[in-house]
Amino acid sequence: MPDRTPYIAANWKMNKTVAEAAEFVDALLPRIAATQCDVVLCPSFIALNEVVERRRGTAVRVAAQNMHEAESGAFTGEISAAMLVELDVEAVVLGHSERRQYFGETDEALARKVPAALAAGLEPILCVGESAEARAGGETETVLERQLQADLAGVEPADLAGVVIAYEPIWAIGTGATATPEQAQDACAFIRDVVGMRGAAADRIRILYGGSVKAANAAELLSKPDVDGALVGGAALDPEEFAGIVEAAG
Ligand code: PEP
């Protein structure tokens, strides 16, 4: 059995002011002091620095929720990988379905962003997932394969193990309609196969499930062999609830 450290990430989306982010970190740290998991907090851009400073000296890592692929330039409102690295941010969420849906993030852009993140030393957390219609039409694997092939096209096989992939079915995000552990396992195993076909050391890649994970359902989802962790939205806004998910991961 490959040794993959469980990975639990909190995607706060457009929630928490800087003061609220600080309060959360102070409440969370004592609750997860004994964890062996990789715990990653993804605050808004303006709270990144505060969270980075508050978690110093702990194993908690910090990720941005997006970045632009260019090194610099005339891209008003955007943030580069170098700007994140300067703050000691370690990872970045890319391709979240809300960014694909509301902000026109395309697979073509992701094909540039993922290698740009890796080149800058940021760990990409690449989100993929099908709509309810695609699942109902039996298209889940087709959608996942298309997204993975497109978004990872610019990544050398040797570098693929440095990418974290989050399987996030759109129908499960923020809806309370959590995928069953079997659905999560099937999709994560399929993703591992697809990445393996690209020549990657697939048994080293961490694949997360995301979609209405909470403390009460985390252990069952995380017990599946190909589900290496969770990307958590709503339940990650409360330190007690999020700590419960971390605890379920071990
Ligand atoms: C997410 O936005 O990545 C997510 C999984 O949200 P939620 O946990 O609220 O479904």
PDB file of N, CA, C and O in Angstrom, residues 48-119:
ATOM      1  N   LEU A  48      -4.120  36.172   3.287  1.00  0.00           N
ATOM      2  CA  LEU A  48      -3.023  35.207   3.167  1.00  0.00           C
ATOM      3  C   LEU A  48      -1.889  35.513   4.144  1.00  0.00           C
ATOM      4  O   LEU A  48      -1.406  34.639   4.862  1.00  0.00           O
ATOM      5  N   ASN A  49      -1.472  36.782   4.161  1.00  0.00           N
ATOM      6  CA  ASN A  49      -0.312  37.121   4.987  1.00  0.00           C
ATOM      7  C   ASN A  49      -0.580  36.856   6.467  1.00  0.00           C
ATOM      8  O   ASN A  49       0.256  36.296   7.187  1.00  0.00           O
ATOM      9  N   GLU A  50      -1.767  37.223   6.928  1.00  0.00           N
ATOM     10  CA  GLU A  50      -2.125  37.023   8.336  1.00  0.00           C
ATOM     11  C   GLU A  50      -2.108  35.531   8.688  1.00  0.00           C
ATOM     12  O   GLU A  50      -1.582  35.125   9.734  1.00  0.00           O
ATOM     13  N   VAL A  51      -2.654  34.717   7.797  1.00  0.00           N
ATOM     14  CA  VAL A  51      -2.710  33.276   8.078  1.00  0.00           C
ATOM     15  C   VAL A  51      -1.300  32.673   8.036  1.00  0.00           C
ATOM     16  O   VAL A  51      -0.935  31.870   8.897  1.00  0.00           O
ATOM     17  N   VAL A  52      -0.497  33.104   7.070  1.00  0.00           N
ATOM     18  CA  VAL A  52       0.885  32.621   6.993  1.00  0.00           C
ATOM     19  C   VAL A  52       1.629  32.939   8.301  1.00  0.00           C
ATOM     20  O   VAL A  52       2.307  32.081   8.876  1.00  0.00           O
ATOM     21  N   GLU A  53       1.477  34.160   8.778  1.00  0.00           N
ATOM     22  CA  GLU A  53       2.217  34.555   9.987  1.00  0.00           C
ATOM     23  C   GLU A  53       1.707  33.811  11.225  1.00  0.00           C
ATOM     24  O   GLU A  53       2.478  33.380  12.066  1.00  0.00           O
ATOM     25  N   ARG A  54       0.388  33.666  11.329  1.00  0.00           N
ATOM     26  CA  ARG A  54      -0.193  33.012  12.528  1.00  0.00           C
ATOM     27  C   ARG A  54       0.162  31.541  12.614  1.00  0.00           C
ATOM     28  O   ARG A  54       0.213  30.964  13.693  1.00  0.00           O
ATOM     29  N   ARG A  55       0.351  30.884  11.469  1.00  0.00           N
ATOM     30  CA  ARG A  55       0.635  29.441  11.529  1.00  0.00           C
ATOM     31  C   ARG A  55       2.135  29.155  11.560  1.00  0.00           C
ATOM     32  O   ARG A  55       2.538  27.990  11.570  1.00  0.00           O
ATOM     33  N   ARG A  56       2.984  30.180  11.547  1.00  0.00           N
ATOM     34  CA  ARG A  56       4.438  29.946  11.555  1.00  0.00           C
ATOM     35  C   ARG A  56       4.815  29.051  12.731  1.00  0.00           C
ATOM     36  O   ARG A  56       4.280  29.195  13.827  1.00  0.00           O
ATOM     37  N   GLY A  57       5.721  28.100  12.475  1.00  0.00           N
ATOM     38  CA  GLY A  57       6.138  27.202  13.541  1.00  0.00           C
ATOM     39  C   GLY A  57       5.211  26.003  13.691  1.00  0.00           C
ATOM     40  O   GLY A  57       5.424  25.155  14.547  1.00  0.00           O
ATOM     41  N   THR A  58       4.183  25.916  12.856  1.00  0.00           N
ATOM     42  CA  THR A  58       3.285  24.755  12.874  1.00  0.00           C
ATOM     43  C   THR A  58       3.396  24.053  11.520  1.00  0.00           C
ATOM     44  O   THR A  58       4.028  24.569  10.593  1.00  0.00           O
ATOM     45  N   ALA A  59       2.727  22.903  11.395  1.00  0.00           N
ATOM     46  CA  ALA A  59       2.771  22.178  10.124  1.00  0.00           C
ATOM     47  C   ALA A  59       1.669  22.634   9.167  1.00  0.00           C
ATOM     48  O   ALA A  59       1.577  22.137   8.040  1.00  0.00           O
ATOM     49  N   VAL A  60       0.839  23.559   9.595  1.00  0.00           N
ATOM     50  CA  VAL A  60      -0.255  24.016   8.733  1.00  0.00           C
ATOM     51  C   VAL A  60       0.314  24.788   7.553  1.00  0.00           C
ATOM     52  O   VAL A  60       1.215  25.608   7.707  1.00  0.00           O
ATOM     53  N   ARG A  61      -0.235  24.496   6.365  1.00  0.00           N
ATOM     54  CA  ARG A  61       0.241  25.159   5.158  1.00  0.00           C
ATOM     55  C   ARG A  61      -0.847  26.078   4.618  1.00  0.00           C
ATOM     56  O   ARG A  61      -2.011  25.974   5.015  1.00  0.00           O
ATOM     57  N   VAL A  62      -0.449  26.976   3.721  1.00  0.00           N
ATOM     58  CA  VAL A  62      -1.375  28.003   3.252  1.00  0.00           C
ATOM     59  C   VAL A  62      -1.412  27.992   1.719  1.00  0.00           C
ATOM     60  O   VAL A  62      -0.366  27.903   1.061  1.00  0.00           O
ATOM     61  N   ALA A  63      -2.623  28.073   1.186  1.00  0.00           N
ATOM     62  CA  ALA A  63      -2.812  28.084  -0.274  1.00  0.00           C
ATOM     63  C   ALA A  63      -3.673  29.277  -0.673  1.00  0.00           C
ATOM     64  O   ALA A  63      -4.576  29.682   0.065  1.00  0.00           O
ATOM     65  N   ALA A  64      -3.401  29.815  -1.847  1.00  0.00           N
ATOM     66  CA  ALA A  64      -4.285  30.821  -2.448  1.00  0.00           C
ATOM     67  C   ALA A  64      -5.406  30.099  -3.186  1.00  0.00           C
ATOM     68  O   ALA A  64      -5.338  28.889  -3.423  1.00  0.00           O
ATOM     69  N   GLN A  65      -6.433  30.842  -3.548  1.00  0.00           N
ATOM     70  CA  GLN A  65      -7.592  30.234  -4.227  1.00  0.00           C
ATOM     71  C   GLN A  65      -7.531  30.385  -5.744  1.00  0.00           C
ATOM     72  O   GLN A  65      -8.407  29.889  -6.460  1.00  0.00           O
ATOM     73  N   ASN A  66      -6.508  31.091  -6.229  1.00  0.00           N
ATOM     74  CA  ASN A  66      -6.366  31.319  -7.663  1.00  0.00           C
ATOM     75  C   ASN A  66      -5.034  32.024  -7.891  1.00  0.00           C
ATOM     76  O   ASN A  66      -4.436  32.548  -6.948  1.00  0.00           O
ATOM     77  N   MET A  67      -4.558  32.042  -9.122  1.00  0.00           N
ATOM     78  CA  MET A  67      -3.417  32.885  -9.503  1.00  0.00           C
ATOM     79  C   MET A  67      -3.453  33.052 -11.017  1.00  0.00           C
ATOM     80  O   MET A  67      -4.098  32.286 -11.727  1.00  0.00           O
ATOM     81  N   HIS A  68      -2.750  34.061 -11.498  1.00  0.00           N
ATOM     82  CA  HIS A  68      -2.591  34.240 -12.945  1.00  0.00           C
ATOM     83  C   HIS A  68      -1.323  33.516 -13.375  1.00  0.00           C
ATOM     84  O   HIS A  68      -0.388  33.378 -12.591  1.00  0.00           O
ATOM     85  N   GLU A  69      -1.318  33.069 -14.631  1.00  0.00           N
ATOM     86  CA  GLU A  69      -0.172  32.274 -15.090  1.00  0.00           C
ATOM     87  C   GLU A  69       1.030  33.124 -15.507  1.00  0.00           C
ATOM     88  O   GLU A  69       2.155  32.620 -15.562  1.00  0.00           O
ATOM     89  N   ALA A  70       0.815  34.406 -15.794  1.00  0.00           N
ATOM     90  CA  ALA A  70       1.941  35.243 -16.247  1.00  0.00           C
ATOM     91  C   ALA A  70       2.800  35.649 -15.058  1.00  0.00           C
ATOM     92  O   ALA A  70       2.329  35.716 -13.921  1.00  0.00           O
ATOM     93  N   GLU A  71       4.067  35.951 -15.354  1.00  0.00           N
ATOM     94  CA  GLU A  71       4.970  36.355 -14.260  1.00  0.00           C
ATOM     95  C   GLU A  71       4.636  37.745 -13.753  1.00  0.00           C
ATOM     96  O   GLU A  71       4.785  38.061 -12.573  1.00  0.00           O
ATOM     97  N   SER A  72       4.211  38.617 -14.665  1.00  0.00           N
ATOM     98  CA  SER A  72       3.821  39.988 -14.310  1.00  0.00           C
ATOM     99  C   SER A  72       3.179  40.577 -15.556  1.00  0.00           C
ATOM    100  O   SER A  72       3.152  39.938 -16.605  1.00  0.00           O
ATOM    101  N   GLY A  73       2.644  41.771 -15.438  1.00  0.00           N
ATOM    102  CA  GLY A  73       2.120  42.415 -16.639  1.00  0.00           C
ATOM    103  C   GLY A  73       0.807  43.124 -16.420  1.00  0.00           C
ATOM    104  O   GLY A  73       0.350  43.303 -15.282  1.00  0.00           O
ATOM    105  N   ALA A  74       0.195  43.520 -17.518  1.00  0.00           N
ATOM    106  CA  ALA A  74      -1.020  44.332 -17.485  1.00  0.00           C
ATOM    107  C   ALA A  74      -2.251  43.428 -17.348  1.00  0.00           C
ATOM    108  O   ALA A  74      -2.979  43.174 -18.308  1.00  0.00           O
ATOM    109  N   PHE A  75      -2.453  42.911 -16.140  1.00  0.00           N
ATOM    110  CA  PHE A  75      -3.583  42.015 -15.863  1.00  0.00           C
ATOM    111  C   PHE A  75      -4.260  42.525 -14.589  1.00  0.00           C
ATOM    112  O   PHE A  75      -4.084  41.960 -13.487  1.00  0.00           O
ATOM    113  N   THR A  76      -5.000  43.599 -14.732  1.00  0.00           N
ATOM    114  CA  THR A  76      -5.589  44.289 -13.588  1.00  0.00           C
ATOM    115  C   THR A  76      -6.404  43.339 -12.715  1.00  0.00           C
ATOM    116  O   THR A  76      -7.247  42.597 -13.225  1.00  0.00           O
ATOM    117  N   GLY A  77      -6.122  43.385 -11.431  1.00  0.00           N
ATOM    118  CA  GLY A  77      -6.878  42.574 -10.474  1.00  0.00           C
ATOM    119  C   GLY A  77      -6.332  41.182 -10.271  1.00  0.00           C
ATOM    120  O   GLY A  77      -6.875  40.422  -9.464  1.00  0.00           O
ATOM    121  N   GLU A  78      -5.253  40.832 -10.975  1.00  0.00           N
ATOM    122  CA  GLU A  78      -4.728  39.462 -10.876  1.00  0.00           C
ATOM    123  C   GLU A  78      -3.511  39.401  -9.936  1.00  0.00           C
ATOM    124  O   GLU A  78      -2.910  40.414  -9.592  1.00  0.00           O
ATOM    125  N   ILE A  79      -3.149  38.184  -9.574  1.00  0.00           N
ATOM    126  CA  ILE A  79      -2.050  37.913  -8.636  1.00  0.00           C
ATOM    127  C   ILE A  79      -1.142  36.861  -9.277  1.00  0.00           C
ATOM    128  O   ILE A  79      -1.639  35.864  -9.809  1.00  0.00           O
ATOM    129  N   SER A  80       0.165  37.060  -9.227  1.00  0.00           N
ATOM    130  CA  SER A  80       1.087  36.097  -9.851  1.00  0.00           C
ATOM    131  C   SER A  80       1.593  35.081  -8.829  1.00  0.00           C
ATOM    132  O   SER A  80       1.520  35.305  -7.613  1.00  0.00           O
ATOM    133  N   ALA A  81       2.183  34.009  -9.356  1.00  0.00           N
ATOM    134  CA  ALA A  81       2.783  32.986  -8.484  1.00  0.00           C
ATOM    135  C   ALA A  81       3.892  33.591  -7.633  1.00  0.00           C
ATOM    136  O   ALA A  81       4.006  33.294  -6.441  1.00  0.00           O
ATOM    137  N   ALA A  82       4.694  34.457  -8.231  1.00  0.00           N
ATOM    138  CA  ALA A  82       5.817  35.048  -7.477  1.00  0.00           C
ATOM    139  C   ALA A  82       5.306  35.869  -6.292  1.00  0.00           C
ATOM    140  O   ALA A  82       5.939  35.902  -5.230  1.00  0.00           O
ATOM    141  N   MET A  83       4.183  36.536  -6.473  1.00  0.00           N
ATOM    142  CA  MET A  83       3.622  37.331  -5.367  1.00  0.00           C
ATOM    143  C   MET A  83       3.199  36.421  -4.214  1.00  0.00           C
ATOM    144  O   MET A  83       3.342  36.774  -3.041  1.00  0.00           O
ATOM    145  N   LEU A  84       2.679  35.253  -4.552  1.00  0.00           N
ATOM    146  CA  LEU A  84       2.265  34.296  -3.509  1.00  0.00           C
ATOM    147  C   LEU A  84       3.488  33.703  -2.813  1.00  0.00           C
ATOM    148  O   LEU A  84       3.526  33.596  -1.583  1.00  0.00           O
ATOM    149  N   VAL A  85       4.484  33.348  -3.596  1.00  0.00           N
ATOM    150  CA  VAL A  85       5.695  32.748  -3.030  1.00  0.00           C
ATOM    151  C   VAL A  85       6.388  33.744  -2.097  1.00  0.00           C
ATOM    152  O   VAL A  85       6.899  33.370  -1.031  1.00  0.00           O
ATOM    153  N   GLU A  86       6.366  35.014  -2.469  1.00  0.00           N
ATOM    154  CA  GLU A  86       6.996  36.040  -1.623  1.00  0.00           C
ATOM    155  C   GLU A  86       6.372  36.068  -0.220  1.00  0.00           C
ATOM    156  O   GLU A  86       7.031  36.382   0.766  1.00  0.00           O
ATOM    157  N   LEU A  87       5.082  35.730  -0.143  1.00  0.00           N
ATOM    158  CA  LEU A  87       4.387  35.720   1.158  1.00  0.00           C
ATOM    159  C   LEU A  87       4.576  34.408   1.918  1.00  0.00           C
ATOM    160  O   LEU A  87       3.985  34.223   2.978  1.00  0.00           O
ATOM    161  N   ASP A  88       5.320  33.456   1.320  1.00  0.00           N
ATOM    162  CA  ASP A  88       5.475  32.112   1.879  1.00  0.00           C
ATOM    163  C   ASP A  88       4.202  31.278   1.755  1.00  0.00           C
ATOM    164  O   ASP A  88       3.968  30.357   2.552  1.00  0.00           O
ATOM    165  N   VAL A  89       3.381  31.600   0.780  1.00  0.00           N
ATOM    166  CA  VAL A  89       2.259  30.729   0.428  1.00  0.00           C
ATOM    167  C   VAL A  89       2.850  29.508  -0.272  1.00  0.00           C
ATOM    168  O   VAL A  89       3.795  29.625  -1.050  1.00  0.00           O
ATOM    169  N   GLU A  90       2.287  28.316   0.012  1.00  0.00           N
ATOM    170  CA  GLU A  90       2.912  27.088  -0.507  1.00  0.00           C
ATOM    171  C   GLU A  90       2.133  26.395  -1.612  1.00  0.00           C
ATOM    172  O   GLU A  90       2.655  25.515  -2.285  1.00  0.00           O
ATOM    173  N   ALA A  91       0.855  26.750  -1.758  1.00  0.00           N
ATOM    174  CA  ALA A  91       0.018  26.010  -2.719  1.00  0.00           C
ATOM    175  C   ALA A  91      -1.019  26.955  -3.306  1.00  0.00           C
ATOM    176  O   ALA A  91      -1.176  28.090  -2.851  1.00  0.00           O
ATOM    177  N   VAL A  92      -1.724  26.457  -4.328  1.00  0.00           N
ATOM    178  CA  VAL A  92      -2.765  27.293  -4.949  1.00  0.00           C
ATOM    179  C   VAL A  92      -3.858  26.396  -5.527  1.00  0.00           C
ATOM    180  O   VAL A  92      -3.563  25.388  -6.173  1.00  0.00           O
ATOM    181  N   VAL A  93      -5.104  26.741  -5.236  1.00  0.00           N
ATOM    182  CA  VAL A  93      -6.245  26.034  -5.818  1.00  0.00           C
ATOM    183  C   VAL A  93      -6.422  26.539  -7.244  1.00  0.00           C
ATOM    184  O   VAL A  93      -6.423  27.750  -7.477  1.00  0.00           O
ATOM    185  N   LEU A  94      -6.548  25.619  -8.175  1.00  0.00           N
ATOM    186  CA  LEU A  94      -6.739  25.999  -9.581  1.00  0.00           C
ATOM    187  C   LEU A  94      -7.923  25.228 -10.160  1.00  0.00           C
ATOM    188  O   LEU A  94      -8.105  24.043  -9.871  1.00  0.00           O
ATOM    189  N   GLY A  95      -8.731  25.910 -10.963  1.00  0.00           N
ATOM    190  CA  GLY A  95      -9.812  25.232 -11.670  1.00  0.00           C
ATOM    191  C   GLY A  95     -10.996  24.877 -10.807  1.00  0.00           C
ATOM    192  O   GLY A  95     -11.778  23.973 -11.158  1.00  0.00           O
ATOM    193  N   HIS A  96     -11.179  25.590  -9.680  1.00  0.00           N
ATOM    194  CA  HIS A  96     -12.383  25.324  -8.881  1.00  0.00           C
ATOM    195  C   HIS A  96     -13.610  25.548  -9.762  1.00  0.00           C
ATOM    196  O   HIS A  96     -13.631  26.454 -10.594  1.00  0.00           O
ATOM    197  N   SER A  97     -14.644  24.751  -9.566  1.00  0.00           N
ATOM    198  CA  SER A  97     -15.809  24.844 -10.465  1.00  0.00           C
ATOM    199  C   SER A  97     -16.463  26.224 -10.405  1.00  0.00           C
ATOM    200  O   SER A  97     -17.063  26.665 -11.387  1.00  0.00           O
ATOM    201  N   GLU A  98     -16.337  26.909  -9.254  1.00  0.00           N
ATOM    202  CA  GLU A  98     -16.915  28.266  -9.197  1.00  0.00           C
ATOM    203  C   GLU A  98     -16.129  29.213 -10.086  1.00  0.00           C
ATOM    204  O   GLU A  98     -16.708  30.109 -10.702  1.00  0.00           O
ATOM    205  N   ARG A  99     -14.844  29.020 -10.196  1.00  0.00           N
ATOM    206  CA  ARG A  99     -14.051  29.866 -11.097  1.00  0.00           C
ATOM    207  C   ARG A  99     -14.333  29.496 -12.549  1.00  0.00           C
ATOM    208  O   ARG A  99     -14.384  30.356 -13.420  1.00  0.00           O
ATOM    209  N   ARG A 100     -14.523  28.210 -12.795  1.00  0.00           N
ATOM    210  CA  ARG A 100     -14.852  27.814 -14.178  1.00  0.00           C
ATOM    211  C   ARG A 100     -16.219  28.378 -14.565  1.00  0.00           C
ATOM    212  O   ARG A 100     -16.410  28.890 -15.665  1.00  0.00           O
ATOM    213  N   GLN A 101     -17.186  28.302 -13.618  1.00  0.00           N
ATOM    214  CA  GLN A 101     -18.567  28.672 -13.923  1.00  0.00           C
ATOM    215  C   GLN A 101     -18.783  30.187 -13.952  1.00  0.00           C
ATOM    216  O   GLN A 101     -19.430  30.704 -14.848  1.00  0.00           O
ATOM    217  N   TYR A 102     -18.252  30.896 -12.962  1.00  0.00           N
ATOM    218  CA  TYR A 102     -18.573  32.331 -12.833  1.00  0.00           C
ATOM    219  C   TYR A 102     -17.513  33.249 -13.428  1.00  0.00           C
ATOM    220  O   TYR A 102     -17.778  34.411 -13.675  1.00  0.00           O
ATOM    221  N   PHE A 103     -16.299  32.760 -13.577  1.00  0.00           N
ATOM    222  CA  PHE A 103     -15.219  33.653 -14.010  1.00  0.00           C
ATOM    223  C   PHE A 103     -14.543  33.168 -15.290  1.00  0.00           C
ATOM    224  O   PHE A 103     -13.462  33.645 -15.643  1.00  0.00           O
ATOM    225  N   GLY A 104     -15.187  32.229 -15.958  1.00  0.00           N
ATOM    226  CA  GLY A 104     -14.724  31.824 -17.282  1.00  0.00           C
ATOM    227  C   GLY A 104     -13.353  31.177 -17.298  1.00  0.00           C
ATOM    228  O   GLY A 104     -12.632  31.272 -18.297  1.00  0.00           O
ATOM    229  N   GLU A 105     -12.959  30.515 -16.203  1.00  0.00           N
ATOM    230  CA  GLU A 105     -11.660  29.842 -16.210  1.00  0.00           C
ATOM    231  C   GLU A 105     -11.743  28.631 -17.140  1.00  0.00           C
ATOM    232  O   GLU A 105     -12.586  27.753 -16.961  1.00  0.00           O
ATOM    233  N   THR A 106     -10.868  28.598 -18.123  1.00  0.00           N
ATOM    234  CA  THR A 106     -10.928  27.556 -19.137  1.00  0.00           C
ATOM    235  C   THR A 106      -9.832  26.510 -18.936  1.00  0.00           C
ATOM    236  O   THR A 106      -8.835  26.755 -18.247  1.00  0.00           O
ATOM    237  N   ASP A 107     -10.034  25.374 -19.584  1.00  0.00           N
ATOM    238  CA  ASP A 107      -8.985  24.352 -19.551  1.00  0.00           C
ATOM    239  C   ASP A 107      -7.704  24.880 -20.195  1.00  0.00           C
ATOM    240  O   ASP A 107      -6.600  24.507 -19.778  1.00  0.00           O
ATOM    241  N   GLU A 108      -7.854  25.756 -21.197  1.00  0.00           N
ATOM    242  CA  GLU A 108      -6.657  26.317 -21.858  1.00  0.00           C
ATOM    243  C   GLU A 108      -5.857  27.161 -20.858  1.00  0.00           C
ATOM    244  O   GLU A 108      -4.628  27.086 -20.813  1.00  0.00           O
ATOM    245  N   ALA A 109      -6.563  27.955 -20.073  1.00  0.00           N
ATOM    246  CA  ALA A 109      -5.861  28.763 -19.066  1.00  0.00           C
ATOM    247  C   ALA A 109      -5.227  27.862 -18.014  1.00  0.00           C
ATOM    248  O   ALA A 109      -4.085  28.093 -17.573  1.00  0.00           O
ATOM    249  N   LEU A 110      -5.943  26.811 -17.633  1.00  0.00           N
ATOM    250  CA  LEU A 110      -5.405  25.905 -16.609  1.00  0.00           C
ATOM    251  C   LEU A 110      -4.168  25.176 -17.120  1.00  0.00           C
ATOM    252  O   LEU A 110      -3.244  24.896 -16.348  1.00  0.00           O
ATOM    253  N   ALA A 111      -4.142  24.897 -18.410  1.00  0.00           N
ATOM    254  CA  ALA A 111      -2.961  24.240 -18.980  1.00  0.00           C
ATOM    255  C   ALA A 111      -1.728  25.129 -18.848  1.00  0.00           C
ATOM    256  O   ALA A 111      -0.597  24.640 -18.867  1.00  0.00           O
ATOM    257  N   ARG A 112      -1.932  26.428 -18.721  1.00  0.00           N
ATOM    258  CA  ARG A 112      -0.800  27.339 -18.483  1.00  0.00           C
ATOM    259  C   ARG A 112      -0.567  27.550 -16.979  1.00  0.00           C
ATOM    260  O   ARG A 112       0.559  27.677 -16.512  1.00  0.00           O
ATOM    261  N   LYS A 113      -1.663  27.601 -16.220  1.00  0.00           N
ATOM    262  CA  LYS A 113      -1.527  27.903 -14.789  1.00  0.00           C
ATOM    263  C   LYS A 113      -0.840  26.774 -14.012  1.00  0.00           C
ATOM    264  O   LYS A 113      -0.031  27.033 -13.113  1.00  0.00           O
ATOM    265  N   VAL A 114      -1.196  25.532 -14.317  1.00  0.00           N
ATOM    266  CA  VAL A 114      -0.639  24.422 -13.519  1.00  0.00           C
ATOM    267  C   VAL A 114       0.890  24.374 -13.646  1.00  0.00           C
ATOM    268  O   VAL A 114       1.596  24.375 -12.622  1.00  0.00           O
ATOM    269  N   PRO A 115       1.445  24.392 -14.877  1.00  0.00           N
ATOM    270  CA  PRO A 115       2.916  24.412 -14.955  1.00  0.00           C
ATOM    271  C   PRO A 115       3.531  25.676 -14.376  1.00  0.00           C
ATOM    272  O   PRO A 115       4.625  25.632 -13.794  1.00  0.00           O
ATOM    273  N   ALA A 116       2.828  26.814 -14.498  1.00  0.00           N
ATOM    274  CA  ALA A 116       3.379  28.065 -13.944  1.00  0.00           C
ATOM    275  C   ALA A 116       3.477  27.964 -12.422  1.00  0.00           C
ATOM    276  O   ALA A 116       4.455  28.421 -11.815  1.00  0.00           O
ATOM    277  N   ALA A 117       2.476  27.361 -11.802  1.00  0.00           N
ATOM    278  CA  ALA A 117       2.514  27.193 -10.348  1.00  0.00           C
ATOM    279  C   ALA A 117       3.691  26.293  -9.961  1.00  0.00           C
ATOM    280  O   ALA A 117       4.484  26.621  -9.063  1.00  0.00           O
ATOM    281  N   LEU A 118       3.811  25.160 -10.642  1.00  0.00           N
ATOM    282  CA  LEU A 118       4.896  24.226 -10.325  1.00  0.00           C
ATOM    283  C   LEU A 118       6.264  24.884 -10.508  1.00  0.00           C
ATOM    284  O   LEU A 118       7.162  24.727  -9.674  1.00  0.00           O
ATOM    285  N   ALA A 119       6.396  25.642 -11.591  1.00  0.00           N
ATOM    286  CA  ALA A 119       7.691  26.290 -11.878  1.00  0.00           C
ATOM    287  C   ALA A 119       8.062  27.284 -10.785  1.00  0.00           C
ATOM    288  O   ALA A 119       9.238  27.490 -10.483  1.00  0.00           O
TER     289      ALA A 119
END
